[in-house]
Short mmCIF file of C-alpha atoms and ligand atoms in Angstrom, two decimals:
data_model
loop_
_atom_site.label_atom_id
_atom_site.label_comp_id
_atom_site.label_asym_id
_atom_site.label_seq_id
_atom_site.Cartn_x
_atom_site.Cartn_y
_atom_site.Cartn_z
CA UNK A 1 12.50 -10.09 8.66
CA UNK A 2 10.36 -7.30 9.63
CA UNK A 3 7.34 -5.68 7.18
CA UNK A 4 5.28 -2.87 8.30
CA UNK A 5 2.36 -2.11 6.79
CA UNK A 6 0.44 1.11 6.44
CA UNK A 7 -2.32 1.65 4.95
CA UNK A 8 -5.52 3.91 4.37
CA UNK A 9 -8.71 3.31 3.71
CA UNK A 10 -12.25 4.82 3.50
CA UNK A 11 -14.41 1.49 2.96
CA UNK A 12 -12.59 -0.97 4.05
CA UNK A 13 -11.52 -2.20 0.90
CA UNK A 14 -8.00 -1.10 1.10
CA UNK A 15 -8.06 -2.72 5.17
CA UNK A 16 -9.20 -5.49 4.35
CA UNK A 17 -6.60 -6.28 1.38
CA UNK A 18 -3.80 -4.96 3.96
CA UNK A 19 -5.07 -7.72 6.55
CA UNK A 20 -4.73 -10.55 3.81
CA UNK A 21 -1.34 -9.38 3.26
CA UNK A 22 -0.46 -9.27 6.45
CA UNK A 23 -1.44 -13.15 6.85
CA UNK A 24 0.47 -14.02 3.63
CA UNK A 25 3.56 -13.08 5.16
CA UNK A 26 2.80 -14.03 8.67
CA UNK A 27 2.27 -17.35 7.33
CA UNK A 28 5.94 -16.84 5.31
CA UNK A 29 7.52 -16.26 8.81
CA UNK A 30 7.87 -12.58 8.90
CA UNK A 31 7.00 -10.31 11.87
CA UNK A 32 4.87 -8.04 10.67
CA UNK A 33 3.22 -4.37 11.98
CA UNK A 34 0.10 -3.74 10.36
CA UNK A 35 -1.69 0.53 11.06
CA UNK A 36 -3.83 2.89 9.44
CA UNK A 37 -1.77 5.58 8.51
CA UNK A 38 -3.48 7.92 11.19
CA UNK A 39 -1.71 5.76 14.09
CA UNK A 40 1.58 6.61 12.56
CA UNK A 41 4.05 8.19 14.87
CA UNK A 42 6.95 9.42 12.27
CA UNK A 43 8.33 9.03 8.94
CA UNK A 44 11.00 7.17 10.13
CA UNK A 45 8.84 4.71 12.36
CA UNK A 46 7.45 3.91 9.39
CA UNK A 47 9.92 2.90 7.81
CA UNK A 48 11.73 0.94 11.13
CA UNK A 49 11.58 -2.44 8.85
CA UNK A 50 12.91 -4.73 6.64
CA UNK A 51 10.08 -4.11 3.89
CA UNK A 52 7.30 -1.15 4.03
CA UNK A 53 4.31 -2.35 2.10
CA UNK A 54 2.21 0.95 1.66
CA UNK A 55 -1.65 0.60 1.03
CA UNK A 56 -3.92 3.35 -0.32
CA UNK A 57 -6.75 3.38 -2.81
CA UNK A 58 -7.69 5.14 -6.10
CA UNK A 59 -9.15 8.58 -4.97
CA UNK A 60 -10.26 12.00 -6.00
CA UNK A 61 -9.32 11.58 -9.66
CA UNK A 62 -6.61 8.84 -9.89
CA UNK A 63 -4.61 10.60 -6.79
CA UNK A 64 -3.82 9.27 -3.55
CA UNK A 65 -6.22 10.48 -0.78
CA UNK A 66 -5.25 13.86 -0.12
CA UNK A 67 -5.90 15.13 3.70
CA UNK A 68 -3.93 11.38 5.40
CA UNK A 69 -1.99 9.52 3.23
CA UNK A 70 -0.95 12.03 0.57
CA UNK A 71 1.06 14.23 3.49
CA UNK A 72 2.24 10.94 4.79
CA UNK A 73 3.83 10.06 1.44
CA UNK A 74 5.70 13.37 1.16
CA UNK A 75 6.93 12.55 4.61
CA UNK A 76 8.48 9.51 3.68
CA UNK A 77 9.79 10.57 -0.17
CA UNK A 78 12.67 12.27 1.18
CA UNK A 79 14.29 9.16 3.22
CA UNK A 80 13.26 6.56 0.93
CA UNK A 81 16.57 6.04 -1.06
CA UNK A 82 17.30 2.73 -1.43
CA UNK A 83 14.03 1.48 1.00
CA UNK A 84 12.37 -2.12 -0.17
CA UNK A 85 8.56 -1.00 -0.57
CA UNK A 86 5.68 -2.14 -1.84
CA UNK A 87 2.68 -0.85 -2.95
CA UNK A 88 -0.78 -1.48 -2.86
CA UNK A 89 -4.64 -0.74 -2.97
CA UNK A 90 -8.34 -1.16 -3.98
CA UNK A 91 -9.72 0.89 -6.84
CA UNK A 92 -13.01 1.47 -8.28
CA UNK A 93 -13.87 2.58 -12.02
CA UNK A 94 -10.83 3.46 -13.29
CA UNK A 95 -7.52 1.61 -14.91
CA UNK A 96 -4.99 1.63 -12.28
CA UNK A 97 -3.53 5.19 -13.33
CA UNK A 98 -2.92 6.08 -9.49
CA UNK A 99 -0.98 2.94 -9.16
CA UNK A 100 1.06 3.44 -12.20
CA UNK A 101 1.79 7.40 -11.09
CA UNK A 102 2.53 6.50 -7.46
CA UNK A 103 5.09 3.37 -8.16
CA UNK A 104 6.88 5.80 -10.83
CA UNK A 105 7.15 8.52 -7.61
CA UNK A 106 8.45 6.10 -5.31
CA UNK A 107 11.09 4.41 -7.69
CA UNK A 108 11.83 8.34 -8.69
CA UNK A 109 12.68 8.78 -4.53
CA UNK A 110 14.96 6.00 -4.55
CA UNK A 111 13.08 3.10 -3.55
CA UNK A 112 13.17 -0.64 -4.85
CA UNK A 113 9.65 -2.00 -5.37
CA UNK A 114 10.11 -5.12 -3.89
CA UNK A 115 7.05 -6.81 -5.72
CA UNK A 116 4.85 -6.15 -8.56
CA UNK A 117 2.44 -3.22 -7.20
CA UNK A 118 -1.03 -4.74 -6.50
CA UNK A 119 -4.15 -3.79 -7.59
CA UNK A 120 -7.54 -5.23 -6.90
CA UNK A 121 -10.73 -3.79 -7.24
CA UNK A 122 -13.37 -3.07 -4.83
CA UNK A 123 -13.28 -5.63 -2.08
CA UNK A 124 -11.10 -8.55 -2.34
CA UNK A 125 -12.81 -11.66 -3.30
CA UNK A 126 -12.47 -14.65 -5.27
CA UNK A 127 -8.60 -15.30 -6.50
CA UNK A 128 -8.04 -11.87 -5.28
CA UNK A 129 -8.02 -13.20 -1.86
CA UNK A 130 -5.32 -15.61 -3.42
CA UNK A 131 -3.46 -12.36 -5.06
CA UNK A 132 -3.34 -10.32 -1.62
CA UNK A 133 -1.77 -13.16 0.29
CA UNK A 134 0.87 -14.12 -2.53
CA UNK A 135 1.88 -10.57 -2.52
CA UNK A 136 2.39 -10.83 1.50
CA UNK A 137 4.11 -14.33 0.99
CA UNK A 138 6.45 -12.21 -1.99
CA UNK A 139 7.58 -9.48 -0.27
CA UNK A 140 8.43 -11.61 3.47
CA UNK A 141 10.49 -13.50 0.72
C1 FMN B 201 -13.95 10.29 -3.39
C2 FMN B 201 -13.63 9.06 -4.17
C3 FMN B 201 -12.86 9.15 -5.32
C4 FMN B 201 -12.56 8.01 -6.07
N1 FMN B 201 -11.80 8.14 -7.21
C5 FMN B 201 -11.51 7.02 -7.93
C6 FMN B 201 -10.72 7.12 -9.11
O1 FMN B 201 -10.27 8.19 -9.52
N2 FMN B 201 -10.46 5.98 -9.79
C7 FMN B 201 -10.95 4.74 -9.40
O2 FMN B 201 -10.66 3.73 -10.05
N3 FMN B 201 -11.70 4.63 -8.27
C8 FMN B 201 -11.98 5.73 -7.53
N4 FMN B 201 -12.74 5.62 -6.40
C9 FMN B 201 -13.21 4.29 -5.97
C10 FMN B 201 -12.36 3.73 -4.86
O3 FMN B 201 -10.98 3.69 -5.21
C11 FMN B 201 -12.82 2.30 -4.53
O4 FMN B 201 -14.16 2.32 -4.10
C12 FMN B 201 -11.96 1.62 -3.50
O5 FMN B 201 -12.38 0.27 -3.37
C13 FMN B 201 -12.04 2.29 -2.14
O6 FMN B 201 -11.14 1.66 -1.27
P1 FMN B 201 -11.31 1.74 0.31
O7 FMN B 201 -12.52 0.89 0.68
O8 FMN B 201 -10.05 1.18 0.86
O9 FMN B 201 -11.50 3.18 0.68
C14 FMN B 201 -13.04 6.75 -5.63
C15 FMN B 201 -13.83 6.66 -4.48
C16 FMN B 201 -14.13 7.80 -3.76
C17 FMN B 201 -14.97 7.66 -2.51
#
């Protein structure tokens, strides 16, 4: 079972909920790939893998962030039909409206959310520590 995960992030909230993630399902046996979506080579390295778990925070007014990770996800909406993804990311102020629009998008391409899209905000700490690393342990699963 193989789960990359890409992510963006402009405070490190986004990172750091990515690298919990990434030790939930390390820790459920999966062989996982963990880059900022910068050090991605293609669409379709991206989505070399078993699962794509795709991280990005609440920006600009409940968008993705637009100059990286928006172009990347137009990249990838074309070949995601039928793709296990999941989503993820940190937001600040507002109600999760970015999560909600972006899920809708993907499952409109084609792909199966393999887990409940996850949400925390501003840094990861307390149970959603807990959360992060459930979601990793879900989607190795
Ligand atoms: C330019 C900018 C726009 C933002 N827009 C929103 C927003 O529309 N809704 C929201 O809930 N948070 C918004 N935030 C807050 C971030 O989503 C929040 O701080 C998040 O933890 C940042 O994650 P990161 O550390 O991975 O970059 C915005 C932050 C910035 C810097």
């Amino acid at each position: 079972m193989k789960i990359n995960i890409i992510y963006w992030s402009g405070t490190g909230n986004t990172q750091a909920m990515a690298e919990l993630i990434r030790d939930g399902a390390a820790a459920a046996g999966a062989e996982v790939s963990l880059a900022e979506v910068s050090a991605v080579a293609s669409a379709d390295a991206a989505l070399d893998a078993d699962v794509v778990a795709l991280g990005c925070p609440s920006m600009g007014a409940e968008v993705l962030e637009e100059s990286e990770f928006e172009p990347f996800v137009v990249s990838i909406e074309g070949k995601v039909g039928g793709k296990k993804l999941a989503l993820f990311g940190s937001y600040g102020w507002g109600d999760g409206e970015w999560m909600r629009d972006w899920s809708a998008r993907m499952e409109k391409a084609g792909a199966v959310l393999v887990a409940e899209s996850l949400i925390v905000n501003e840094t990861p700490e307390g149970e959603a520590v807990q959360q992060c690393k459930n979601f990793g342990a879900a989607i190795a699963g």
